[in-house]
mmCIF file of C-alpha atoms in Angstrom:
data_model
loop_
_atom_site.group_PDB
_atom_site.id
_atom_site.type_symbol
_atom_site.label_atom_id
_atom_site.label_comp_id
_atom_site.label_asym_id
_atom_site.label_seq_id
_atom_site.Cartn_x
_atom_site.Cartn_y
_atom_site.Cartn_z
ATOM 1 C CA UNK A 177 -11.374 41.950 17.503
ATOM 2 C CA UNK A 178 -11.709 39.791 14.401
ATOM 3 C CA UNK A 179 -11.776 36.678 16.555
ATOM 4 C CA UNK A 180 -14.520 38.198 18.725
ATOM 5 C CA UNK A 181 -16.569 38.998 15.620
ATOM 6 C CA UNK A 182 -16.242 35.400 14.403
ATOM 7 C CA UNK A 183 -17.139 34.078 17.850
ATOM 8 C CA UNK A 184 -20.170 36.362 18.089
ATOM 9 C CA UNK A 185 -21.128 35.462 14.524
ATOM 10 C CA UNK A 186 -20.987 31.731 15.326
ATOM 11 C CA UNK A 187 -22.850 31.979 18.632
ATOM 12 C CA UNK A 188 -25.583 34.120 17.145
ATOM 13 C CA UNK A 189 -26.375 31.688 14.336
ATOM 14 C CA UNK A 190 -25.935 28.522 16.407
ATOM 15 C CA UNK A 191 -28.218 29.456 19.265
ATOM 16 C CA UNK A 192 -30.718 26.639 18.698
ATOM 17 C CA UNK A 193 -30.582 22.841 18.502
ATOM 18 C CA UNK A 194 -31.651 22.690 14.854
ATOM 19 C CA UNK A 195 -28.754 24.814 13.633
ATOM 20 C CA UNK A 196 -26.265 22.918 15.787
ATOM 21 C CA UNK A 197 -27.485 19.529 14.549
ATOM 22 C CA UNK A 198 -27.337 20.752 10.964
ATOM 23 C CA UNK A 199 -23.767 21.971 11.456
ATOM 24 C CA UNK A 200 -22.704 18.708 13.120
ATOM 25 C CA UNK A 201 -24.221 16.732 10.246
ATOM 26 C CA UNK A 202 -22.375 18.865 7.696
ATOM 27 C CA UNK A 203 -19.131 18.491 9.672
ATOM 28 C CA UNK A 204 -19.377 14.700 10.028
ATOM 29 C CA UNK A 205 -20.439 14.253 6.390
ATOM 30 C CA UNK A 206 -17.529 16.315 5.087
ATOM 31 C CA UNK A 207 -15.064 14.504 7.361
ATOM 32 C CA UNK A 208 -16.383 11.093 6.332
ATOM 33 C CA UNK A 209 -16.132 11.892 2.618
ATOM 34 C CA UNK A 210 -12.528 13.039 3.052
ATOM 35 C CA UNK A 211 -11.768 9.904 5.092
ATOM 36 C CA UNK A 212 -13.212 7.666 2.357
ATOM 37 C CA UNK A 213 -10.838 9.151 -0.216
ATOM 38 C CA UNK A 214 -7.861 8.946 2.153
ATOM 39 C CA UNK A 215 -8.677 5.337 3.051
ATOM 40 C CA UNK A 216 -9.027 4.381 -0.612
ATOM 41 C CA UNK A 217 -5.622 5.859 -1.389
ATOM 42 C CA UNK A 218 -4.223 4.216 1.749
ATOM 43 C CA UNK A 219 -5.542 0.785 0.751
ATOM 44 C CA UNK A 220 -4.032 1.067 -2.729
ATOM 45 C CA UNK A 221 -0.705 2.265 -1.338
ATOM 46 C CA UNK A 222 -0.773 -0.359 1.405
ATOM 47 C CA UNK A 223 -1.453 -3.144 -1.080
ATOM 48 C CA UNK A 224 1.430 -2.055 -3.302
ATOM 49 C CA UNK A 225 3.852 -1.687 -0.372
ATOM 50 C CA UNK A 226 2.882 -5.048 1.142
ATOM 51 C CA UNK A 227 3.199 -6.761 -2.238
ATOM 52 C CA UNK A 228 6.610 -5.227 -2.906
ATOM 53 C CA UNK A 229 7.822 -6.071 0.581
ATOM 54 C CA UNK A 230 6.710 -9.692 0.240
ATOM 55 C CA UNK A 231 8.293 -10.054 -3.197
ATOM 56 C CA UNK A 232 11.559 -8.584 -1.963
ATOM 57 C CA UNK A 233 11.646 -11.151 0.828
ATOM 58 C CA UNK A 234 11.769 -13.901 -1.780
ATOM 59 C CA UNK A 235 14.593 -12.656 -4.005
ATOM 60 C CA UNK A 236 16.368 -9.519 -2.772
ATOM 61 C CA UNK A 237 16.564 -6.419 -4.967
ATOM 62 C CA UNK A 238 17.680 -8.170 -8.157
ATOM 63 C CA UNK A 239 18.153 -11.666 -9.510
ATOM 64 C CA UNK A 240 20.664 -12.730 -12.140
ATOM 65 C CA UNK A 241 20.086 -15.739 -14.394
ATOM 66 C CA UNK A 242 21.947 -17.259 -17.313
ATOM 67 C CA UNK A 243 20.447 -17.865 -20.739
ATOM 68 C CA UNK A 244 22.208 -21.251 -20.661
ATOM 69 C CA UNK A 245 20.495 -22.410 -17.455
ATOM 70 C CA UNK A 246 22.808 -23.647 -14.713
ATOM 71 C CA UNK A 247 26.228 -22.014 -14.421
ATOM 72 C CA UNK A 248 29.240 -21.846 -12.147
ATOM 73 C CA UNK A 249 29.542 -18.785 -9.953
ATOM 74 C CA UNK A 250 33.115 -18.300 -11.098
ATOM 75 C CA UNK A 251 35.705 -15.817 -9.895
ATOM 76 C CA UNK A 252 35.154 -13.835 -13.102
ATOM 77 C CA UNK A 253 31.467 -13.351 -12.291
ATOM 78 C CA UNK A 254 32.264 -12.502 -8.680
ATOM 79 C CA UNK A 255 34.845 -9.928 -9.762
ATOM 80 C CA UNK A 256 32.387 -8.377 -12.210
ATOM 81 C CA UNK A 257 29.791 -8.071 -9.460
ATOM 82 C CA UNK A 258 32.390 -6.595 -7.140
ATOM 83 C CA UNK A 259 33.468 -4.047 -9.767
ATOM 84 C CA UNK A 260 29.853 -2.929 -10.059
ATOM 85 C CA UNK A 261 29.682 -2.398 -6.309
ATOM 86 C CA UNK A 262 27.616 -5.473 -5.406
ATOM 87 C CA UNK A 263 28.626 -6.551 -1.923
ATOM 88 C CA UNK A 264 25.687 -8.753 -0.946
ATOM 89 C CA UNK A 265 24.881 -11.631 -3.273
ATOM 90 C CA UNK A 266 24.096 -15.311 -2.999
ATOM 91 C CA UNK A 267 24.111 -18.110 -5.555
ATOM 92 C CA UNK A 268 20.943 -20.190 -5.288
ATOM 93 C CA UNK A 269 19.180 -23.065 -6.994
ATOM 94 C CA UNK A 270 15.527 -22.598 -7.859
ATOM 95 C CA UNK A 271 13.733 -25.660 -9.149
ATOM 96 C CA UNK A 272 10.175 -26.953 -9.307
ATOM 97 C CA UNK A 273 9.301 -29.954 -7.195
ATOM 98 C CA UNK A 274 6.463 -31.715 -5.414
ATOM 99 C CA UNK A 275 5.923 -31.774 -1.670
ATOM 100 C CA UNK A 276 4.292 -34.949 -0.343
ATOM 101 C CA UNK A 277 2.707 -35.102 3.112
ATOM 102 C CA UNK A 278 0.057 -37.511 4.409
ATOM 103 C CA UNK A 279 -0.527 -38.954 0.932
ATOM 104 C CA UNK A 280 -1.179 -35.469 -0.477
ATOM 105 C CA UNK A 281 1.084 -33.721 -2.964
ATOM 106 C CA UNK A 282 1.547 -30.100 -3.890
ATOM 107 C CA UNK A 283 3.528 -28.360 -6.611
ATOM 108 C CA UNK A 284 6.172 -26.149 -5.015
ATOM 109 C CA UNK A 285 9.254 -24.112 -5.812
ATOM 110 C CA UNK A 286 12.362 -25.275 -3.978
ATOM 111 C CA UNK A 287 15.155 -22.805 -3.331
ATOM 112 C CA UNK A 288 18.547 -24.156 -2.423
ATOM 113 C CA UNK A 289 20.205 -21.396 -0.416
ATOM 114 C CA UNK A 290 23.428 -20.739 1.449
ATOM 115 C CA UNK A 291 24.152 -18.809 4.639
ATOM 116 C CA UNK A 292 24.334 -15.439 2.817
ATOM 117 C CA UNK A 293 20.790 -15.581 1.480
ATOM 118 C CA UNK A 294 19.105 -14.740 4.779
ATOM 119 C CA UNK A 295 20.824 -11.348 5.080
ATOM 120 C CA UNK A 296 19.847 -10.431 1.505
ATOM 121 C CA UNK A 297 16.110 -11.063 1.843
ATOM 122 C CA UNK A 298 15.752 -10.228 5.565
ATOM 123 C CA UNK A 299 14.214 -13.581 6.411
ATOM 124 C CA UNK A 300 15.318 -15.491 9.539
ATOM 125 C CA UNK A 301 16.397 -18.619 7.666
ATOM 126 C CA UNK A 302 18.561 -20.977 9.717
ATOM 127 C CA UNK A 303 18.592 -24.421 8.162
ATOM 128 C CA UNK A 304 20.327 -27.465 9.546
ATOM 129 C CA UNK A 305 21.323 -30.570 7.615
ATOM 130 C CA UNK A 306 18.395 -32.404 6.026
ATOM 131 C CA UNK A 307 15.870 -29.746 7.029
ATOM 132 C CA UNK A 308 13.627 -27.337 5.118
ATOM 133 C CA UNK A 309 11.706 -24.123 5.725
ATOM 134 C CA UNK A 310 8.235 -24.051 4.200
ATOM 135 C CA UNK A 311 5.817 -21.222 3.425
ATOM 136 C CA UNK A 312 3.101 -20.362 5.910
ATOM 137 C CA UNK A 313 0.235 -21.223 3.538
ATOM 138 C CA UNK A 314 1.743 -24.638 2.741
ATOM 139 C CA UNK A 315 1.816 -25.410 6.452
ATOM 140 C CA UNK A 316 -1.726 -24.130 6.953
ATOM 141 C CA UNK A 317 -3.289 -25.916 3.976
ATOM 142 C CA UNK A 318 -1.653 -29.276 4.744
ATOM 143 C CA UNK A 319 -1.638 -28.881 8.558
ATOM 144 C CA UNK A 320 2.119 -29.297 8.742
ATOM 145 C CA UNK A 321 3.797 -28.426 12.024
ATOM 146 C CA UNK A 322 7.393 -27.854 13.064
ATOM 147 C CA UNK A 323 9.240 -31.142 13.403
ATOM 148 C CA UNK A 324 7.061 -32.979 10.889
ATOM 149 C CA UNK A 325 8.723 -34.794 8.019
ATOM 150 C CA UNK A 326 7.852 -34.080 4.391
ATOM 151 C CA UNK A 327 8.983 -35.707 1.161
ATOM 152 C CA UNK A 328 10.256 -33.688 -1.803
ATOM 153 C CA UNK A 329 10.142 -35.239 -5.269
ATOM 154 C CA UNK A 330 12.836 -34.145 -7.749
ATOM 155 C CA UNK A 331 13.323 -35.064 -11.380
ATOM 156 C CA UNK A 332 16.304 -37.301 -12.161
ATOM 157 C CA UNK A 333 19.063 -36.098 -14.414
ATOM 158 C CA UNK A 334 20.336 -39.480 -15.641
ATOM 159 C CA UNK A 335 19.200 -40.795 -19.000
ATOM 160 C CA UNK A 336 18.203 -44.223 -17.648
ATOM 161 C CA UNK A 337 15.761 -42.979 -14.989
ATOM 162 C CA UNK A 338 15.013 -39.476 -16.260
ATOM 163 C CA UNK A 339 11.257 -40.124 -16.237
ATOM 164 C CA UNK A 340 11.305 -41.329 -12.619
ATOM 165 C CA UNK A 341 11.385 -38.869 -9.706
ATOM 166 C CA UNK A 342 13.772 -39.186 -6.813
ATOM 167 C CA UNK A 343 12.232 -38.835 -3.362
ATOM 168 C CA UNK A 344 13.979 -37.293 -0.369
ATOM 169 C CA UNK A 345 12.698 -36.879 3.154
ATOM 170 C CA UNK A 346 13.253 -33.617 5.073
ATOM 171 C CA UNK A 347 12.334 -32.342 8.508
ATOM 172 C CA UNK A 348 10.388 -29.079 8.741
ATOM 173 C CA UNK A 349 12.682 -26.744 10.671
ATOM 174 C CA UNK A 350 10.920 -23.420 10.040
ATOM 175 C CA UNK A 351 7.636 -21.978 8.780
ATOM 176 C CA UNK A 352 8.247 -18.721 6.897
ATOM 177 C CA UNK A 353 5.832 -15.917 6.024
ATOM 178 C CA UNK A 354 6.578 -13.594 3.094
ATOM 179 C CA UNK A 355 3.271 -11.756 3.370
ATOM 180 C CA UNK A 356 2.290 -12.718 -0.197
ATOM 181 C CA UNK A 357 0.028 -15.712 -0.763
ATOM 182 C CA UNK A 358 1.709 -16.829 -4.000
ATOM 183 C CA UNK A 359 5.045 -17.078 -2.204
ATOM 184 C CA UNK A 360 3.785 -18.576 1.041
ATOM 185 C CA UNK A 361 1.833 -21.242 -0.852
ATOM 186 C CA UNK A 362 4.734 -22.406 -3.066
ATOM 187 C CA UNK A 363 8.094 -21.586 -1.510
ATOM 188 C CA UNK A 364 10.261 -24.188 0.223
ATOM 189 C CA UNK A 365 13.858 -23.508 1.295
ATOM 190 C CA UNK A 366 16.589 -26.122 1.650
ATOM 191 C CA UNK A 367 20.374 -26.168 1.931
ATOM 192 C CA UNK A 368 21.950 -25.484 -1.443
ATOM 193 C CA UNK A 369 24.657 -28.099 -1.028
ATOM 194 C CA UNK A 370 22.049 -30.809 -0.408
ATOM 195 C CA UNK A 371 20.020 -29.831 -3.496
ATOM 196 C CA UNK A 372 23.195 -29.752 -5.581
ATOM 197 C CA UNK A 373 24.076 -33.242 -4.388
ATOM 198 C CA UNK A 374 20.572 -34.569 -5.102
ATOM 199 C CA UNK A 375 20.511 -33.125 -8.631
ATOM 200 C CA UNK A 376 24.172 -33.855 -9.371
ATOM 201 C CA UNK A 377 24.969 -30.210 -10.081
ATOM 202 C CA UNK A 378 28.313 -30.132 -8.251
ATOM 203 C CA UNK A 379 28.764 -26.381 -7.566
ATOM 204 C CA UNK A 380 26.459 -24.965 -10.230
ATOM 205 C CA UNK A 381 23.546 -22.616 -9.576
ATOM 206 C CA UNK A 382 20.828 -21.165 -11.793
ATOM 207 C CA UNK A 383 20.216 -17.849 -10.039
ATOM 208 C CA UNK A 384 22.054 -15.181 -8.064
ATOM 209 C CA UNK A 385 20.125 -13.002 -5.622
ATOM 210 C CA UNK A 386 21.648 -9.645 -4.742
ATOM 211 C CA UNK A 387 20.995 -6.261 -3.191
ATOM 212 C CA UNK A 388 21.754 -2.941 -4.838
ATOM 213 C CA UNK A 389 24.730 -1.100 -3.285
ATOM 214 C CA UNK A 390 22.684 1.784 -1.901
ATOM 215 C CA UNK A 391 22.147 3.099 1.626
ATOM 216 C CA UNK A 392 18.442 3.470 0.841
ATOM 217 C CA UNK A 393 16.625 0.386 2.033
ATOM 218 C CA UNK A 394 12.999 1.530 2.168
ATOM 219 C CA UNK A 395 10.621 -0.187 -0.232
ATOM 220 C CA UNK A 396 9.292 3.096 -1.628
ATOM 221 C CA UNK A 397 12.579 4.934 -2.082
ATOM 222 C CA UNK A 398 14.835 2.622 -4.053
ATOM 223 C CA UNK A 399 12.722 1.557 -7.037
ATOM 224 C CA UNK A 400 14.351 3.937 -9.494
ATOM 225 C CA UNK A 401 17.800 3.090 -8.121
ATOM 226 C CA UNK A 402 17.152 -0.625 -8.646
ATOM 227 C CA UNK A 403 15.910 -0.117 -12.208
ATOM 228 C CA UNK A 404 18.951 1.980 -13.118
ATOM 229 C CA UNK A 405 21.298 -0.549 -11.525
ATOM 230 C CA UNK A 406 19.523 -3.365 -13.370
ATOM 231 C CA UNK A 407 20.269 -1.641 -16.698
ATOM 232 C CA UNK A 408 23.863 -1.078 -15.635
ATOM 233 C CA UNK A 409 24.425 -4.771 -14.865
ATOM 234 C CA UNK A 410 22.802 -5.890 -18.126
ATOM 235 C CA UNK A 411 25.173 -3.632 -20.030
ATOM 236 C CA UNK A 412 28.162 -4.860 -18.001
ATOM 237 C CA UNK A 413 27.443 -8.600 -18.341
ATOM 238 C CA UNK A 414 26.216 -8.565 -21.938
ATOM 239 C CA UNK A 415 23.817 -11.089 -23.453
ATOM 240 C CA UNK A 416 24.984 -14.102 -21.472
ATOM 241 C CA UNK A 417 23.017 -13.122 -18.356
ATOM 242 C CA UNK A 418 19.761 -11.297 -17.741
ATOM 243 C CA UNK A 419 18.579 -9.456 -14.617
ATOM 244 C CA UNK A 420 15.152 -8.905 -13.068
ATOM 245 C CA UNK A 421 13.977 -6.531 -10.302
ATOM 246 C CA UNK A 422 12.087 -8.295 -7.549
ATOM 247 C CA UNK A 423 8.697 -6.903 -8.651
ATOM 248 C CA UNK A 424 8.992 -7.832 -12.359
ATOM 249 C CA UNK A 425 6.571 -10.779 -12.275
ATOM 250 C CA UNK A 426 3.858 -8.585 -10.722
ATOM 251 C CA UNK A 427 4.681 -5.355 -12.570
ATOM 252 C CA UNK A 428 1.439 -5.345 -14.586
ATOM 253 C CA UNK A 429 -0.617 -5.731 -11.406
ATOM 254 C CA UNK A 430 1.281 -2.909 -9.679
ATOM 255 C CA UNK A 431 0.784 -0.618 -12.694
ATOM 256 C CA UNK A 432 -2.926 -1.445 -12.689
ATOM 257 C CA UNK A 433 -3.204 -0.617 -8.972
ATOM 258 C CA UNK A 434 -1.540 2.746 -9.553
ATOM 259 C CA UNK A 435 -3.872 3.594 -12.422
ATOM 260 C CA UNK A 436 -6.932 2.525 -10.442
ATOM 261 C CA UNK A 437 -5.818 4.618 -7.470
ATOM 262 C CA UNK A 438 -5.807 7.799 -9.567
ATOM 263 C CA UNK A 439 -9.098 6.964 -11.287
ATOM 264 C CA UNK A 440 -10.953 6.030 -8.105
ATOM 265 C CA UNK A 441 -9.617 9.084 -6.267
ATOM 266 C CA UNK A 442 -10.959 11.339 -9.012
ATOM 267 C CA UNK A 443 -14.349 9.628 -8.990
ATOM 268 C CA UNK A 444 -14.580 9.860 -5.202
ATOM 269 C CA UNK A 445 -14.165 13.625 -5.449
ATOM 270 C CA UNK A 446 -17.893 13.556 -6.204
ATOM 271 C CA UNK A 447 -18.477 12.530 -2.593
ATOM 272 C CA UNK A 448 -16.601 15.605 -1.396
ATOM 273 C CA UNK A 449 -18.548 17.819 -3.799
ATOM 274 C CA UNK A 450 -21.835 16.445 -2.431
ATOM 275 C CA UNK A 451 -20.639 17.124 1.117
ATOM 276 C CA UNK A 452 -19.656 20.644 0.107
ATOM 277 C CA UNK A 453 -23.177 21.181 -1.211
ATOM 278 C CA UNK A 454 -24.306 20.361 2.312
ATOM 279 C CA UNK A 455 -22.152 23.284 3.441
ATOM 280 C CA UNK A 456 -23.901 25.406 0.819
ATOM 281 C CA UNK A 457 -27.274 24.232 2.121
ATOM 282 C CA UNK A 458 -26.211 25.137 5.661
ATOM 283 C CA UNK A 459 -25.314 28.687 4.600
ATOM 284 C CA UNK A 460 -28.651 29.027 2.804
ATOM 285 C CA UNK A 461 -30.416 27.662 5.870
ATOM 286 C CA UNK A 462 -28.741 30.180 8.176
ATOM 287 C CA UNK A 463 -29.355 32.975 5.695
ATOM 288 C CA UNK A 464 -33.085 32.242 5.674
ATOM 289 C CA UNK A 465 -33.547 31.424 9.364
ATOM 290 C CA UNK A 466 -31.374 34.276 10.624
ATOM 291 C CA UNK A 467 -32.065 36.923 8.015
ATOM 292 C CA UNK A 468 -33.039 39.467 10.677
ATOM 293 C CA UNK A 469 -29.716 39.043 12.497
ATOM 294 C CA UNK A 470 -27.769 39.164 9.235
ATOM 295 C CA UNK A 471 -29.337 42.423 8.184
ATOM 296 C CA UNK A 472 -28.885 43.761 11.693
ATOM 297 C CA UNK A 473 -25.147 43.149 11.290
ATOM 298 C CA UNK A 474 -25.250 45.176 8.091
ATOM 299 C CA UNK A 475 -27.327 47.923 9.665
ATOM 300 C CA UNK A 476 -24.782 48.266 12.450
ATOM 301 C CA UNK A 477 -22.096 49.000 9.888
ATOM 302 C CA UNK A 478 -20.618 45.598 9.041
ATOM 303 C CA UNK A 479 -19.722 45.744 5.367
ATOM 304 C CA UNK A 480 -20.563 43.046 2.869
ATOM 305 C CA UNK A 481 -16.882 42.257 2.503
ATOM 306 C CA UNK A 482 -16.491 41.859 6.257
ATOM 307 C CA UNK A 483 -19.613 39.685 6.360
ATOM 308 C CA UNK A 484 -18.270 37.479 3.599
ATOM 309 C CA UNK A 485 -14.945 37.193 5.406
ATOM 310 C CA UNK A 486 -16.785 35.957 8.493
ATOM 311 C CA UNK A 487 -18.544 33.319 6.380
ATOM 312 C CA UNK A 488 -15.227 32.279 4.840
ATOM 313 C CA UNK A 489 -13.622 32.005 8.276
ATOM 314 C CA UNK A 490 -16.529 29.942 9.554
ATOM 315 C CA UNK A 491 -16.331 27.611 6.564
ATOM 316 C CA UNK A 492 -12.540 27.389 6.893
ATOM 317 C CA UNK A 493 -12.915 26.465 10.578
ATOM 318 C CA UNK A 494 -15.397 23.798 9.537
ATOM 319 C CA UNK A 495 -12.846 22.427 7.040
ATOM 320 C CA UNK A 496 -10.106 22.328 9.707
ATOM 321 C CA UNK A 497 -12.403 20.490 12.125
ATOM 322 C CA UNK A 498 -13.443 18.074 9.354
ATOM 323 C CA UNK A 499 -9.789 17.382 8.518
ATOM 324 C CA UNK A 500 -9.030 16.373 12.113
ATOM 325 C CA UNK A 501 -12.149 14.223 12.321
ATOM 326 C CA UNK A 502 -11.246 12.618 8.971
ATOM 327 C CA UNK A 503 -7.873 11.590 10.417
ATOM 328 C CA UNK A 504 -9.758 9.966 13.289
ATOM 329 C CA UNK A 505 -12.014 8.113 10.836
ATOM 330 C CA UNK A 506 -8.942 6.906 8.930
ATOM 331 C CA UNK A 507 -7.425 5.482 12.113
ATOM 332 C CA UNK A 508 -10.726 3.744 12.848
ATOM 333 C CA UNK A 509 -10.760 2.248 9.330
ATOM 334 C CA UNK A 510 -7.180 1.094 9.861
ATOM 335 C CA UNK A 511 -8.166 -0.787 13.008
ATOM 336 C CA UNK A 512 -11.059 -2.432 11.171
ATOM 337 C CA UNK A 513 -8.773 -3.567 8.348
ATOM 338 C CA UNK A 514 -6.271 -4.989 10.809
ATOM 339 C CA UNK A 515 -8.519 -6.807 13.235
ATOM 340 C CA UNK A 516 -12.138 -7.107 12.031
ATOM 341 C CA UNK A 517 -12.950 -10.511 10.514
ATOM 342 C CA UNK A 518 -15.359 -8.816 8.119
ATOM 343 C CA UNK A 519 -12.446 -7.103 6.362
ATOM 344 C CA UNK A 520 -10.202 -10.172 6.047
ATOM 345 C CA UNK A 521 -9.493 -10.735 2.362
ATOM 346 C CA UNK A 522 -9.325 -14.080 0.518
ATOM 347 C CA UNK A 523 -5.580 -14.569 0.023
ATOM 348 C CA UNK A 524 -6.032 -16.524 -3.193
ATOM 349 C CA UNK A 525 -7.603 -13.476 -4.853
ATOM 350 C CA UNK A 526 -5.921 -10.494 -3.193
ATOM 351 C CA UNK A 527 -2.481 -12.079 -2.597
ATOM 352 C CA UNK A 528 -2.516 -11.238 1.135
ATOM 353 C CA UNK A 529 -5.142 -11.667 3.883
ATOM 354 C CA UNK A 530 -4.675 -8.260 5.516
ATOM 355 C CA UNK A 531 -3.837 -4.855 4.070
ATOM 356 C CA UNK A 532 -2.683 -1.959 6.204
ATOM 357 C CA UNK A 533 -3.346 1.634 5.217
ATOM 358 C CA UNK A 534 -0.379 3.660 4.073
ATOM 359 C CA UNK A 535 -1.007 7.373 3.546
ATOM 360 C CA UNK A 536 1.917 9.727 3.005
ATOM 361 C CA UNK A 537 1.884 13.363 4.081
ATOM 362 C CA UNK A 538 1.628 14.359 0.401
ATOM 363 C CA UNK A 539 -1.577 12.292 0.114
ATOM 364 C CA UNK A 540 -3.003 14.085 3.146
ATOM 365 C CA UNK A 541 -2.062 17.495 1.746
ATOM 366 C CA UNK A 542 -3.509 16.729 -1.684
ATOM 367 C CA UNK A 543 -6.856 15.430 -0.407
ATOM 368 C CA UNK A 544 -7.255 18.182 2.191
ATOM 369 C CA UNK A 545 -6.292 20.870 -0.324
ATOM 370 C CA UNK A 546 -8.778 19.609 -2.919
ATOM 371 C CA UNK A 547 -11.547 19.529 -0.310
ATOM 372 C CA UNK A 548 -10.710 23.098 0.727
ATOM 373 C CA UNK A 549 -10.662 24.186 -2.905
ATOM 374 C CA UNK A 550 -14.153 22.786 -3.513
ATOM 375 C CA UNK A 551 -15.456 24.406 -0.332
ATOM 376 C CA UNK A 552 -14.026 27.827 -1.163
ATOM 377 C CA UNK A 553 -15.218 27.731 -4.780
ATOM 378 C CA UNK A 554 -18.791 26.818 -3.912
ATOM 379 C CA UNK A 555 -18.881 29.184 -0.930
ATOM 380 C CA UNK A 556 -17.573 32.017 -3.092
ATOM 381 C CA UNK A 557 -20.256 31.328 -5.691
ATOM 382 C CA UNK A 558 -22.945 31.292 -3.017
ATOM 383 C CA UNK A 559 -21.781 34.505 -1.359
ATOM 384 C CA UNK A 560 -21.782 36.289 -4.699
ATOM 385 C CA UNK A 561 -25.442 35.379 -5.101
ATOM 386 C CA UNK A 562 -26.239 36.482 -1.568
ATOM 387 C CA UNK A 563 -24.664 39.862 -2.308
ATOM 388 C CA UNK A 564 -27.402 40.630 -4.765
ATOM 389 C CA UNK A 565 -29.910 41.114 -1.947
ATOM 390 C CA UNK A 566 -29.785 44.692 -0.667
ATOM 391 C CA UNK A 567 -30.250 45.775 2.936
ATOM 392 C CA UNK A 568 -33.607 47.425 2.170
ATOM 393 C CA UNK A 569 -34.852 44.337 0.328
ATOM 394 C CA UNK A 570 -33.836 42.105 3.182
ATOM 395 C CA UNK A 571 -35.540 44.230 5.803
ATOM 396 C CA UNK A 572 -38.699 44.447 3.660
ATOM 397 C CA UNK A 573 -38.680 40.616 3.343
ATOM 398 C CA UNK A 574 -38.285 40.225 7.083
ATOM 399 C CA UNK A 575 -40.882 42.671 8.355
ATOM 400 C CA UNK A 576 -43.425 43.165 5.560
#
């Protein structure tokens, strides 16, 4: 019975093209405003996730370095890591160098890695003797292809020739993408044993990359675990070594993105409020255009409370329809961000050329709930004002 009343109520007030067009405009406007907020949150979340994922691909969960510089990965250090539950770790050499190709040079960061490093960072690194893997942006900017030979310039360690670089030629075996411009434009991987031999380091390293002993491997879920484990290792190893989570160098940027996400989301609520005022205008429009039918409902015994409930149900149905359409808009925005050239970002500024939307179910619930709250508040205020008009006054206005 209640459903029939709502259906009759809707059909009666939407019996002409003007009312239907007005309702469609209100529906699309409300859906678009919700989609704008969801897409903004999704872009911020997507940027943070992509940045974290790219950074993790370059170092694992944590890195350990010595205050003294290079050090031996001794049995004592290995035992201490094992006692703390660290199962995956890899000693690496990270050193600045220059890459020379076709008479052009570029400042890079060379990482000397072993066979364990690939499983820690989830990169398909398979290096042969006298080969390197270079970042995607290095290859793109210098037009380097697989099989080409590049020259790496290293500083000498001897006192006699310490101001002269030593040059070594390598074959490009792989081109690696981290998804972060700063990494893809600087990172070069080589065999650790070869770098140790070139620099005369014997078996010493200057960094250890490791993963936290946790079954949680999603980027979003293990941040707190990593921070707590970082503090635990610093306490265990004392002042000789220091540890860094993989996002430490970009922590200020990530904090800024989070703050901006909250601020922008609050500001964009104004768009929803404006769309809700369109709903208010629609109710006023129907109230004026269909005043005879409204008062006829009352004359036939429909109470004010029942009438208001029908309005609330109609507005709620509009909100549900707008929520589904907003999800469709969000998917359309996602496709544009992925494939449209217009939305390709300059990597040098935004760290990555493409950003995918990431919207959690809590984001959906929050945005939808706030939109519903605004709609109900403004509708309630409007209906209270409409109550003030009596049946006799309405009929007099209609027929006098």
